[in-house]
Amino acid sequence: MRLIAIYIAWLLDVLGLKRLSRAWFAKLAVPEHPPYVVYVAAKAFISRGEIEKAKSLLAGSMMRRPSVRCGRLLMHLFIRSREYDRALEVAATLCEKSPQSPWPYLLLGDVQNFFLGCKEDAYQSYLRALEIARSGSSGVNPLKVAYKRICLLLKEQGNEDQLVEYLSEFLKLQASNFHDNEFVLLTRGLMRQGRTDEAKEVLSLGIKAYPRSSPLRELWETLGFGRKEELPPVPVRGKAPPSSVRLVPVRTRLFLEGEDPVQAVQDYVRDVAPGDIATLSSCVAGLMEGRIFMEGAVEPGFLARTLSRFVDQKNVPFGGAAPMSNPLSMQVLLEEIGSLRTLVAAFAGGLGKILGKKGWFYVIGGKDAGQIDDVLGSLPPYDYYVIMGPEDPCGLARRIASALGCEAAIVDANDLGVAWAVGYSDGVDPRWLEQVMSTNPAGNQEQQTPIVLVRKVPEIEASEPR
């Protein structure tokens, strides 16, 4: 009888009746059930604040039917409660259960590196992940992530020769997580080795890949390759804000899962003025809420793989394709809003293309479809996760506004000159804010400025040269 009820709940889940299906899964799930059932039930417990129930169910599942999906969620709960040693134990178990997958080793290394500070242990875990990834059986993304981690640690160690070697291998992948700072490091390293022609070639490629990067343009002049004014002009992104508005990106520490977004903003925004709007990145807000889906933990199904093929597959070197062209992103959406609604959204998107109308897929798919950030788009240790926006962006914006004493908004912006105010407090004009934020002042690389303060300045100050 329980099994029949589970299948009924699964049908409700596919149809998109998520609230009902999650309640059923939470009532019926036992550790012996498939990982998806246990995972959804545990998420339901977490949303109700029943953390110990979620831990017990996930721990039981790891003993009976171990999976990366359930293991990663259990780790999330341990990270939230700062039980990092227990999170490490789960990661080690996943490595034992999947010794030929690079993902658990990357996960293990990230716990050692970012949460426990065990750099040498992390380095060995990353090397193991790279060794497995080089076999080619897991695709190219594990290589991109492993090289990123190893290069970061080699930089910290001051191991310049090995850093140049690994950066040179990393460069060949033309990965979207090979940022302008990696181009700077590799160029300087090649110059120190007397490889001037190679350094100039690498830097030229970097300027082509990141034409808005000031450090790359300044390095071109510093190294004597020419005057930066002779380089192609910096392309315009979005519409510059009016002179009466100042955009103040706020550099922060690395925000991690399980943190309170309201408290995180309060830690960095204190002296607010009338008319200020404190904005927080949608991706970072979702990350802190734990709305993350690890590559290697969620296996894209047939429907996700099929639908993702109809999305623009263009993949620019050192750039990236549309998030929904990744089968993992599509699978996450299927699980979040249901297969039926996703199919309707895909049909609407296809019809819109025929009629020359854009965005119909996202109109039907809703905020969850529009806020998905694809893998490699975030800072380590979350650059191999699909990240969704916060559960209730308007509610979160109102809570931030109440805590700060000024207006607040949750913003999703990109380097294409598009910004979307996905959530905002009562006094915010979302269309105006989207125009102001269209230059993406927070950046999409490693600026680590997820908070931007939008400040209206007096007319006298606005008239002065910037």
PDB file of C-alpha atoms in Angstrom, residues 100-103 128-143 173:
ATOM      1  CA  GLN A 100      35.931   6.383 -10.615  1.00  0.00           C
ATOM      2  CA  SER A 101      33.939   9.621 -10.478  1.00  0.00           C
ATOM      3  CA  PRO A 102      35.856  12.901 -10.074  1.00  0.00           C
ATOM      4  CA  TRP A 103      32.936  14.751  -8.439  1.00  0.00           C
ATOM      5  CA  ARG A 128      42.988  12.664  -7.715  1.00  0.00           C
ATOM      6  CA  ALA A 129      39.930  14.319  -9.278  1.00  0.00           C
ATOM      7  CA  LEU A 130      42.085  15.643 -12.118  1.00  0.00           C
ATOM      8  CA  GLU A 131      43.615  12.213 -12.694  1.00  0.00           C
ATOM      9  CA  ILE A 132      40.153  10.648 -13.014  1.00  0.00           C
ATOM     10  CA  ALA A 133      38.832  13.522 -15.144  1.00  0.00           C
ATOM     11  CA  ARG A 134      41.712  13.148 -17.590  1.00  0.00           C
ATOM     12  CA  SER A 135      40.377   9.709 -18.487  1.00  0.00           C
ATOM     13  CA  GLY A 136      37.610  11.559 -20.325  1.00  0.00           C
ATOM     14  CA  SER A 137      34.726   9.420 -19.103  1.00  0.00           C
ATOM     15  CA  SER A 138      33.082  12.209 -17.086  1.00  0.00           C
ATOM     16  CA  GLY A 139      33.122  15.010 -19.661  1.00  0.00           C
ATOM     17  CA  VAL A 140      35.151  18.203 -19.673  1.00  0.00           C
ATOM     18  CA  ASN A 141      33.594  20.073 -16.730  1.00  0.00           C
ATOM     19  CA  PRO A 142      35.457  18.116 -14.010  1.00  0.00           C
ATOM     20  CA  LEU A 143      38.712  19.080 -15.736  1.00  0.00           C
ATOM     21  CA  LEU A 173      40.102  24.207 -22.413  1.00  0.00           C
TER      22      LEU A 173
END
